[in-house]
Amino acid sequence: MSTFSHVRGLGFHVPERIYTNADLEKFVDTNDEWITTRTGIKQRHVVEDETCLDLVYGASVKALADANMDADELTHVIIATFTGDMPVPATSCVLLERLGIKNKVAMDLSAACSGFVYAIEVARALINLDPSAKILICGAEVLTSRVNWEDRSTCVLFGDGAGAAILTAGTEEEPGRVLDTLLSADGKPALNLTIKDSGSAHPYRLGDTVGKENFIEMQGREIYKHAVRSMTAISTEILAKHGLCADDVDVLLPHQANMRIIGAVGKKLGVPEEKVFVNVDKYGNTSAASIPIALAEAKESGFIKNGDLVLLTTFGGGLTWGASLIRF
Ligand code: ACO
């Protein structure tokens, strides 16, 4: 790629309502000690009346303001989600209407938790095709709409939220340059996290009742092992490709699924704990929203400083995984 792509603005939005681990104890057979030691999660934000579009809108407005840009300047909108308002129309199309704009390219992208990093690469390719492109990318999920509250091995893990970024072309020296992104996937069923209903393999008939297949099911242990392996390998690969090593990384920003996974990846890469951004304790796993929420929060709080080299790394259902290097 010859044109440089830059992150110009960041924003995130989460619902106000919070379920702490103690709140979950009231209706799930679980306890704070198990959730904290197994995952590091202390609370998650949960929608009341909001839909995915509301979260996307909140994050997008903040990212546009951060980029000092009007919505009408956008050329493309890409939303990474598997819990959009409905299968059709795409949440990205409906967002145009909510933002009061039209005649833009709009698409949703499905790569589960890796969706935002996949969207970075799609945006980079589009900017390379047309350097005048101004692209809003967003990761957003209402995972609690797809959580089986009777399955304690999954329901304690997930939360709702959205994060957004604006990407445009820029010069090599400007801050926010995306140096590179690497992506991968493996569709082996034994590894997977699934929501089976509403797909053509599990069509509805009138009068069908809701079953387990309407909700998230996953092979937790297999995903855990694969997550550590894949995020470590792809992070090592992207650093090596650019002649960099762990010491060059100022901030490691991994997908916020589980504190033990984050800790294991940091350790294997040789990035010290104080350089690893963590907010899984506050939000749980928000899937495609996890990386952009963390990125916006890390930038806003000063954890990411000007000049820092930030390594994003992610994995998710599919399975999918990826890494991205950004110089802020
Ligand atoms: N509260 C209390 N006990 C529980 C709970 C709970 N919420 N959930 C499970 N247990 C019990 C189990 O019943 C089991 O009990 P047993 O030994 O008597 O049978 C015991 O705890 C151990 O269960 P495991 O599933 O073996 O626990 P493990 O240590 O593997 O941790 C976990 C489970 C946290 C899910 C872990 O495997 C993990 O984090 N995996 C990765 C999952 C992930 O990140 N998925 C997201 C993918 S990204 C995406 O696309 C959205």
Tab-separated table of C-alpha atoms and ligand atoms in Angstrom:
chain	number	residue	atom	x	y	z
A	1	MET	CA	0.000	0.000	0.000
A	2	SER	CA	1.350	3.400	-0.862
A	3	THR	CA	-1.105	5.898	0.678
A	4	PHE	CA	-0.873	6.329	4.453
A	5	SER	CA	-4.044	5.890	6.533
A	6	HIS	CA	-4.497	7.763	9.793
A	7	VAL	CA	-6.759	7.502	12.817
A	8	ARG	CA	-8.179	11.046	13.099
A	9	GLY	CA	-10.772	10.724	15.838
A	10	LEU	CA	-11.939	8.222	18.450
A	11	GLY	CA	-15.063	7.879	20.582
A	12	PHE	CA	-17.004	5.310	22.573
A	13	HIS	CA	-20.416	4.925	24.120
A	14	VAL	CA	-21.707	2.386	26.644
A	15	PRO	CA	-25.168	2.020	28.194
A	16	GLU	CA	-25.607	3.564	31.649
A	17	ARG	CA	-26.937	0.452	33.374
A	18	ILE	CA	-24.269	-1.674	35.051
A	19	TYR	CA	-24.506	-5.287	36.220
A	20	THR	CA	-21.807	-5.991	38.805
A	21	ASN	CA	-20.793	-9.545	39.628
A	22	ALA	CA	-22.848	-9.183	42.822
A	23	ASP	CA	-25.903	-8.270	40.676
A	24	LEU	CA	-25.389	-11.453	38.620
A	25	GLU	CA	-25.205	-13.553	41.795
A	26	LYS	CA	-28.913	-12.726	42.320
A	27	PHE	CA	-30.078	-14.599	39.186
A	28	VAL	CA	-27.134	-16.709	37.959
A	29	ASP	CA	-25.514	-19.636	39.824
A	30	THR	CA	-22.151	-17.851	40.094
A	31	ASN	CA	-20.076	-15.725	42.437
A	32	ASP	CA	-17.743	-12.731	42.310
A	33	GLU	CA	-14.722	-14.820	43.344
A	34	TRP	CA	-15.128	-17.267	40.399
A	35	ILE	CA	-15.709	-14.519	37.816
A	36	THR	CA	-12.846	-12.363	39.108
A	37	THR	CA	-10.215	-15.111	39.327
A	38	ARG	CA	-11.230	-16.799	36.013
A	39	THR	CA	-11.754	-13.612	33.957
A	40	GLY	CA	-10.834	-10.369	35.781
A	41	ILE	CA	-14.327	-9.007	35.028
A	42	LYS	CA	-15.981	-7.024	37.853
A	43	GLN	CA	-18.917	-5.452	35.967
A	44	ARG	CA	-20.423	-5.002	32.492
A	45	HIS	CA	-22.695	-2.356	30.905
A	46	VAL	CA	-26.091	-3.674	29.805
A	47	VAL	CA	-28.672	-1.984	27.544
A	48	GLU	CA	-32.126	-1.082	28.844
A	49	ASP	CA	-34.030	0.593	25.994
A	50	GLU	CA	-31.083	1.162	23.635
A	51	THR	CA	-30.371	-0.881	20.521
A	52	CYS	CA	-27.062	-1.437	18.719
A	53	LEU	CA	-27.814	1.611	16.540
A	54	ASP	CA	-28.112	3.857	19.605
A	55	LEU	CA	-24.686	2.732	20.833
A	56	VAL	CA	-23.173	3.137	17.351
A	57	TYR	CA	-24.659	6.632	17.061
A	58	GLY	CA	-23.272	7.703	20.463
A	59	ALA	CA	-19.763	6.482	19.625
A	60	SER	CA	-19.838	7.907	16.082
A	61	VAL	CA	-20.873	11.410	17.149
A	62	LYS	CA	-17.977	11.476	19.636
A	63	ALA	CA	-15.453	10.209	17.055
A	64	LEU	CA	-16.619	12.842	14.542
A	65	ALA	CA	-16.262	15.585	17.175
A	66	ASP	CA	-12.794	14.280	18.111
A	67	ALA	CA	-11.821	14.409	14.416
A	68	ASN	CA	-13.392	17.882	14.119
A	69	MET	CA	-15.446	16.640	11.190
A	70	ASP	CA	-19.093	16.918	10.068
A	71	ALA	CA	-20.939	13.671	9.367
A	72	ASP	CA	-21.594	14.795	5.794
A	73	GLU	CA	-17.845	14.797	5.077
A	74	LEU	CA	-17.809	10.992	5.465
A	75	THR	CA	-17.585	8.885	2.318
A	76	HIS	CA	-17.908	5.418	3.903
A	77	VAL	CA	-19.416	3.891	7.052
A	78	ILE	CA	-18.345	0.393	8.154
A	79	ILE	CA	-19.833	-1.224	11.247
A	80	ALA	CA	-18.350	-4.404	12.675
A	81	THR	CA	-21.048	-6.273	14.588
A	82	PHE	CA	-22.909	-9.573	14.853
A	83	THR	CA	-25.638	-8.086	17.039
A	84	GLY	CA	-26.896	-5.275	14.802
A	85	ASP	CA	-30.475	-4.064	15.117
A	86	MET	CA	-31.627	-6.608	12.502
A	87	PRO	CA	-30.093	-8.731	9.701
A	88	VAL	CA	-31.503	-6.367	7.033
A	89	PRO	CA	-31.101	-3.435	6.650
A	90	ALA	CA	-27.491	-3.184	7.770
A	91	THR	CA	-26.999	-1.066	10.900
A	92	SER	CA	-24.521	1.063	8.903
A	93	CYS	CA	-27.294	2.058	6.447
A	94	VAL	CA	-29.667	2.987	9.256
A	95	LEU	CA	-26.865	4.998	10.888
A	96	LEU	CA	-26.698	7.238	7.796
A	97	GLU	CA	-30.334	8.197	8.380
A	98	ARG	CA	-29.709	8.797	12.124
A	99	LEU	CA	-26.716	11.018	11.258
A	100	GLY	CA	-28.837	12.888	8.707
A	101	ILE	CA	-26.634	11.975	5.733
A	102	LYS	CA	-27.078	9.906	2.553
A	103	ASN	CA	-25.375	8.839	-0.678
A	104	LYS	CA	-22.441	7.256	1.192
A	105	VAL	CA	-21.062	3.722	1.050
A	106	ALA	CA	-22.402	1.774	4.046
A	107	MET	CA	-21.747	-1.831	5.046
A	108	ASP	CA	-21.710	-4.111	8.081
A	109	LEU	CA	-18.788	-6.469	8.615
A	110	SER	CA	-18.954	-9.810	10.430
A	111	ALA	CA	-15.724	-11.044	12.014
A	112	ALA	CA	-16.937	-11.272	15.651
A	113	CYS	CA	-14.483	-9.757	18.149
A	114	SER	CA	-11.880	-9.180	15.418
A	115	GLY	CA	-14.345	-7.073	13.427
A	116	PHE	CA	-12.857	-3.683	14.271
A	117	VAL	CA	-9.310	-4.697	13.297
A	118	TYR	CA	-10.727	-6.228	10.093
A	119	ALA	CA	-12.496	-2.871	9.499
A	120	ILE	CA	-9.204	-0.986	9.898
A	121	GLU	CA	-7.746	-3.037	7.060
A	122	VAL	CA	-10.817	-2.597	4.820
A	123	ALA	CA	-10.667	1.181	5.443
A	124	ARG	CA	-6.948	1.222	4.680
A	125	ALA	CA	-7.573	-0.552	1.365
A	126	LEU	CA	-10.362	1.891	0.473
A	127	ILE	CA	-8.156	4.893	1.293
A	128	ASN	CA	-5.462	3.389	-0.878
A	129	LEU	CA	-7.981	3.147	-3.745
A	130	ASP	CA	-9.162	6.724	-3.185
A	131	PRO	CA	-7.080	8.978	-0.906
A	132	SER	CA	-10.011	11.419	-0.587
A	133	ALA	CA	-12.020	8.762	1.336
A	134	LYS	CA	-13.110	9.697	4.875
A	135	ILE	CA	-14.198	6.564	6.668
A	136	LEU	CA	-16.087	5.974	9.889
A	137	ILE	CA	-15.398	2.520	11.314
A	138	CYS	CA	-17.230	1.274	14.346
A	139	GLY	CA	-17.305	-1.864	16.481
A	140	ALA	CA	-20.598	-2.275	18.316
A	141	GLU	CA	-22.429	-5.076	20.110
A	142	VAL	CA	-25.486	-5.719	22.212
A	143	LEU	CA	-24.209	-9.117	23.322
A	144	THR	CA	-26.640	-9.297	26.234
A	145	SER	CA	-29.414	-9.701	23.617
A	146	ARG	CA	-27.730	-12.993	22.667
A	147	VAL	CA	-26.716	-14.232	26.093
A	148	ASN	CA	-28.374	-17.296	27.616
A	149	TRP	CA	-28.689	-16.190	31.243
A	150	GLU	CA	-29.070	-19.871	32.220
A	151	ASP	CA	-25.601	-20.720	30.848
A	152	ARG	CA	-23.249	-19.509	33.568
A	153	SER	CA	-20.146	-20.417	31.587
A	154	THR	CA	-20.922	-17.713	28.989
A	155	CYS	CA	-23.374	-15.164	30.433
A	156	VAL	CA	-20.919	-13.704	32.967
A	157	LEU	CA	-18.402	-12.829	30.235
A	158	PHE	CA	-20.204	-10.380	27.965
A	159	GLY	CA	-21.295	-6.719	27.944
A	160	ASP	CA	-22.688	-4.075	25.568
A	161	GLY	CA	-21.007	-1.032	24.010
A	162	ALA	CA	-19.635	0.678	20.910
A	163	GLY	CA	-16.398	2.351	19.848
A	164	ALA	CA	-15.667	4.309	16.674
A	165	ALA	CA	-12.773	5.813	14.733
A	166	ILE	CA	-12.412	8.080	11.708
A	167	LEU	CA	-9.746	7.103	9.181
A	168	THR	CA	-8.444	9.361	6.402
A	169	ALA	CA	-5.288	9.653	4.296
A	170	GLY	CA	-2.305	11.597	5.626
A	171	THR	CA	1.438	12.031	5.434
A	172	GLU	CA	4.030	9.671	6.901
A	173	GLU	CA	4.928	12.107	9.723
A	174	GLU	CA	1.391	12.854	10.962
A	175	PRO	CA	0.194	11.196	14.213
A	176	GLY	CA	-2.226	8.275	14.126
A	177	ARG	CA	-0.634	6.498	11.145
A	178	VAL	CA	-1.632	2.864	10.694
A	179	LEU	CA	1.673	1.158	9.883
A	180	ASP	CA	0.169	-2.210	9.036
A	181	THR	CA	-2.523	-4.780	9.792
A	182	LEU	CA	-2.372	-8.580	9.601
A	183	LEU	CA	-5.530	-10.733	9.603
A	184	SER	CA	-6.319	-14.441	9.707
A	185	ALA	CA	-9.126	-16.975	10.266
A	186	ASP	CA	-9.787	-20.685	10.854
A	187	GLY	CA	-13.305	-22.118	10.550
A	188	LYS	CA	-12.689	-25.386	12.453
A	189	PRO	CA	-16.041	-26.164	14.216
A	190	ALA	CA	-14.409	-27.489	17.416
A	191	LEU	CA	-12.876	-24.075	17.994
A	192	ASN	CA	-15.988	-22.079	17.541
A	193	LEU	CA	-18.296	-19.631	19.211
A	194	THR	CA	-21.738	-19.763	17.623
A	195	ILE	CA	-25.187	-18.234	17.452
A	196	LYS	CA	-26.969	-20.656	15.134
A	197	ASP	CA	-30.483	-19.272	14.737
A	198	SER	CA	-31.669	-16.941	11.969
A	199	GLY	CA	-29.048	-18.259	9.556
A	200	SER	CA	-30.118	-20.233	6.474
A	201	ALA	CA	-28.811	-23.434	8.089
A	202	HIS	CA	-31.349	-22.965	10.907
A	203	PRO	CA	-34.356	-21.292	9.273
A	204	TYR	CA	-37.336	-20.275	11.381
A	205	ARG	CA	-40.799	-21.672	10.958
A	206	LEU	CA	-43.831	-19.768	12.226
A	207	GLY	CA	-44.517	-20.736	15.827
A	208	ASP	CA	-40.957	-21.938	16.607
A	209	THR	CA	-39.956	-21.449	20.206
A	210	VAL	CA	-36.669	-19.938	21.336
A	211	GLY	CA	-33.964	-22.514	22.080
A	212	LYS	CA	-30.322	-22.581	23.164
A	213	GLU	CA	-29.265	-22.087	19.554
A	214	ASN	CA	-30.666	-18.538	19.692
A	215	PHE	CA	-27.873	-17.611	22.077
A	216	ILE	CA	-24.097	-17.618	22.296
A	217	GLU	CA	-22.600	-21.093	22.729
A	218	MET	CA	-18.868	-21.640	22.876
A	219	GLN	CA	-16.020	-24.025	23.580
A	220	GLY	CA	-14.426	-21.850	26.280
A	221	ARG	CA	-11.245	-23.868	26.923
A	222	GLU	CA	-10.450	-24.431	23.227
A	223	ILE	CA	-11.015	-20.743	22.437
A	224	TYR	CA	-8.833	-19.753	25.386
A	225	LYS	CA	-5.855	-21.802	24.146
A	226	HIS	CA	-6.304	-20.668	20.558
A	227	ALA	CA	-6.654	-17.013	21.622
A	228	VAL	CA	-3.304	-17.000	23.424
A	229	ARG	CA	-1.539	-18.821	20.575
A	230	SER	CA	-3.023	-16.792	17.720
A	231	MET	CA	-2.665	-13.315	19.258
A	232	THR	CA	0.938	-14.029	20.277
A	233	ALA	CA	1.858	-15.409	16.838
A	234	ILE	CA	0.272	-12.644	14.762
A	235	SER	CA	1.705	-9.917	17.031
A	236	THR	CA	5.180	-11.418	16.719
A	237	GLU	CA	4.726	-11.623	12.944
A	238	ILE	CA	3.646	-7.999	12.477
A	239	LEU	CA	6.500	-6.699	14.652
A	240	ALA	CA	9.073	-8.834	12.793
A	241	LYS	CA	7.697	-7.702	9.424
A	242	HIS	CA	8.610	-4.127	10.387
A	243	GLY	CA	11.960	-4.946	12.014
A	244	LEU	CA	10.476	-4.219	15.466
A	245	CYS	CA	10.509	-6.129	18.752
A	246	ALA	CA	8.541	-6.080	22.019
A	247	ASP	CA	10.781	-3.308	23.421
A	248	ASP	CA	9.589	-0.990	20.626
A	249	VAL	CA	5.941	-1.346	21.707
A	250	ASP	CA	4.809	1.528	23.944
A	251	VAL	CA	1.264	0.217	24.440
A	252	LEU	CA	-0.103	-3.297	23.943
A	253	LEU	CA	-3.866	-3.105	23.522
A	254	PRO	CA	-5.352	-6.616	23.329
A	255	HIS	CA	-8.977	-7.693	22.833
A	256	GLN	CA	-10.570	-7.431	26.282
A	257	ALA	CA	-12.043	-10.914	26.709
A	258	ASN	CA	-10.360	-12.278	29.788
A	259	MET	CA	-7.594	-10.972	32.072
A	260	ARG	CA	-5.798	-14.341	32.039
A	261	ILE	CA	-5.667	-14.341	28.227
A	262	ILE	CA	-4.420	-10.719	28.210
A	263	GLY	CA	-1.770	-11.537	30.841
A	264	ALA	CA	-0.582	-14.663	29.006
A	265	VAL	CA	-0.238	-12.800	25.672
A	266	GLY	CA	1.682	-9.911	27.286
A	267	LYS	CA	4.015	-12.360	29.010
A	268	LYS	CA	4.659	-14.453	25.893
A	269	LEU	CA	5.364	-11.317	23.844
A	270	GLY	CA	7.634	-9.916	26.564
A	271	VAL	CA	5.660	-6.673	26.986
A	272	PRO	CA	5.709	-5.558	30.659
A	273	GLU	CA	2.361	-5.291	32.496
A	274	GLU	CA	2.554	-1.505	32.825
A	275	LYS	CA	2.443	-1.165	29.025
A	276	VAL	CA	-0.655	-3.356	28.636
A	277	PHE	CA	-3.979	-1.504	28.525
A	278	VAL	CA	-6.751	-3.282	30.445
A	279	ASN	CA	-10.412	-2.317	30.949
A	280	VAL	CA	-12.030	-5.780	30.863
A	281	ASP	CA	-12.795	-5.315	34.579
A	282	LYS	CA	-15.229	-2.451	33.728
A	283	TYR	CA	-16.845	-3.637	30.489
A	284	GLY	CA	-16.419	-7.430	30.185
A	285	ASN	CA	-16.077	-8.783	26.658
A	286	THR	CA	-17.853	-6.404	24.247
A	287	SER	CA	-16.643	-8.315	21.146
A	288	ALA	CA	-16.160	-5.998	18.141
A	289	ALA	CA	-16.541	-2.972	20.446
A	290	SER	CA	-13.750	-4.072	22.765
A	291	ILE	CA	-10.730	-2.747	20.815
A	292	PRO	CA	-12.237	0.644	19.835
A	293	ILE	CA	-13.613	1.258	23.349
A	294	ALA	CA	-10.166	0.455	24.780
A	295	LEU	CA	-8.427	2.589	22.151
A	296	ALA	CA	-10.671	5.612	22.777
A	297	GLU	CA	-10.379	5.242	26.541
A	298	ALA	CA	-6.590	4.753	26.444
A	299	LYS	CA	-6.160	7.863	24.271
A	300	GLU	CA	-8.576	9.974	26.332
A	301	SER	CA	-6.954	8.985	29.650
A	302	GLY	CA	-3.412	9.697	28.407
A	303	PHE	CA	-2.371	6.006	28.606
A	304	ILE	CA	-1.546	6.419	24.899
A	305	LYS	CA	0.693	9.476	24.400
A	306	ASN	CA	1.752	11.297	21.242
A	307	GLY	CA	4.490	9.349	19.473
A	308	ASP	CA	3.559	6.009	21.077
A	309	LEU	CA	3.680	2.825	19.017
A	310	VAL	CA	0.462	0.936	19.800
A	311	LEU	CA	0.025	-2.757	19.033
A	312	LEU	CA	-3.612	-3.891	18.753
A	313	THR	CA	-4.199	-7.624	18.858
A	314	THR	CA	-7.487	-9.494	18.728
A	315	PHE	CA	-9.294	-12.823	18.327
A	316	GLY	CA	-12.923	-13.806	18.048
A	317	GLY	CA	-15.573	-16.194	16.777
A	318	GLY	CA	-14.979	-17.657	13.371
A	319	LEU	CA	-12.324	-18.055	14.601
A	320	THR	CA	-10.765	-14.840	13.418
A	321	TRP	CA	-7.714	-12.991	14.660
A	322	GLY	CA	-5.500	-10.069	13.754
A	323	ALA	CA	-3.047	-7.361	14.778
A	324	SER	CA	-2.491	-3.755	13.840
A	325	LEU	CA	0.338	-1.280	14.486
A	326	ILE	CA	-0.497	2.415	14.909
A	327	ARG	CA	1.938	5.270	15.586
A	328	PHE	CA	0.070	7.977	17.553
B	1	ACO	N1	-19.567	-19.344	38.058
B	1	ACO	C1	-19.158	-20.377	38.835
B	1	ACO	N2	-18.690	-21.527	38.333
B	1	ACO	C2	-18.638	-21.649	37.000
B	1	ACO	C3	-19.049	-20.616	36.139
B	1	ACO	C4	-19.524	-19.433	36.721
B	1	ACO	N3	-19.937	-18.381	35.993
B	1	ACO	N4	-18.874	-21.015	34.849
B	1	ACO	C5	-18.358	-22.256	34.900
B	1	ACO	N5	-18.219	-22.645	36.200
B	1	ACO	C6	-17.675	-23.906	36.716
B	1	ACO	C7	-17.855	-25.041	35.724
B	1	ACO	O1	-19.133	-25.621	35.877
B	1	ACO	C8	-16.742	-25.984	36.142
B	1	ACO	O2	-17.169	-26.690	37.289
B	1	ACO	P1	-16.789	-28.249	37.463
B	1	ACO	O3	-15.284	-28.284	37.498
B	1	ACO	O4	-17.457	-28.596	38.743
B	1	ACO	O5	-17.352	-28.922	36.253
B	1	ACO	C9	-15.627	-25.041	36.591
B	1	ACO	O6	-16.262	-23.773	36.846
B	1	ACO	C10	-14.526	-24.856	35.564
B	1	ACO	O7	-15.126	-24.533	34.325
B	1	ACO	P2	-14.252	-24.294	33.046
B	1	ACO	O8	-15.161	-23.978	31.892
B	1	ACO	O9	-13.293	-25.421	32.881
B	1	ACO	O10	-13.431	-22.987	33.475
B	1	ACO	P3	-12.191	-22.321	32.806
B	1	ACO	O11	-11.107	-22.188	33.790
B	1	ACO	O12	-11.872	-22.904	31.453
B	1	ACO	O13	-12.743	-20.834	32.518
B	1	ACO	C11	-13.685	-19.443	30.805
B	1	ACO	C12	-13.893	-20.642	31.708
B	1	ACO	C13	-13.555	-18.200	31.680
B	1	ACO	C14	-14.921	-19.303	29.919
B	1	ACO	C15	-12.404	-19.622	29.949
B	1	ACO	O14	-12.395	-20.887	29.337
B	1	ACO	C16	-12.276	-18.575	28.890
B	1	ACO	O15	-12.141	-17.392	29.169
B	1	ACO	N6	-12.285	-18.955	27.591
B	1	ACO	C17	-12.221	-17.996	26.496
B	1	ACO	C18	-13.616	-17.600	26.157
B	1	ACO	C19	-13.685	-16.351	25.323
B	1	ACO	O16	-12.898	-15.445	25.456
B	1	ACO	N7	-14.710	-16.314	24.485
B	1	ACO	C20	-14.975	-15.184	23.716
B	1	ACO	C21	-14.551	-15.395	22.331
B	1	ACO	S1	-14.563	-13.885	21.506
B	1	ACO	C22	-16.024	-13.672	20.636
B	1	ACO	O17	-16.106	-13.981	19.497
B	1	ACO	C23	-17.189	-13.030	21.320
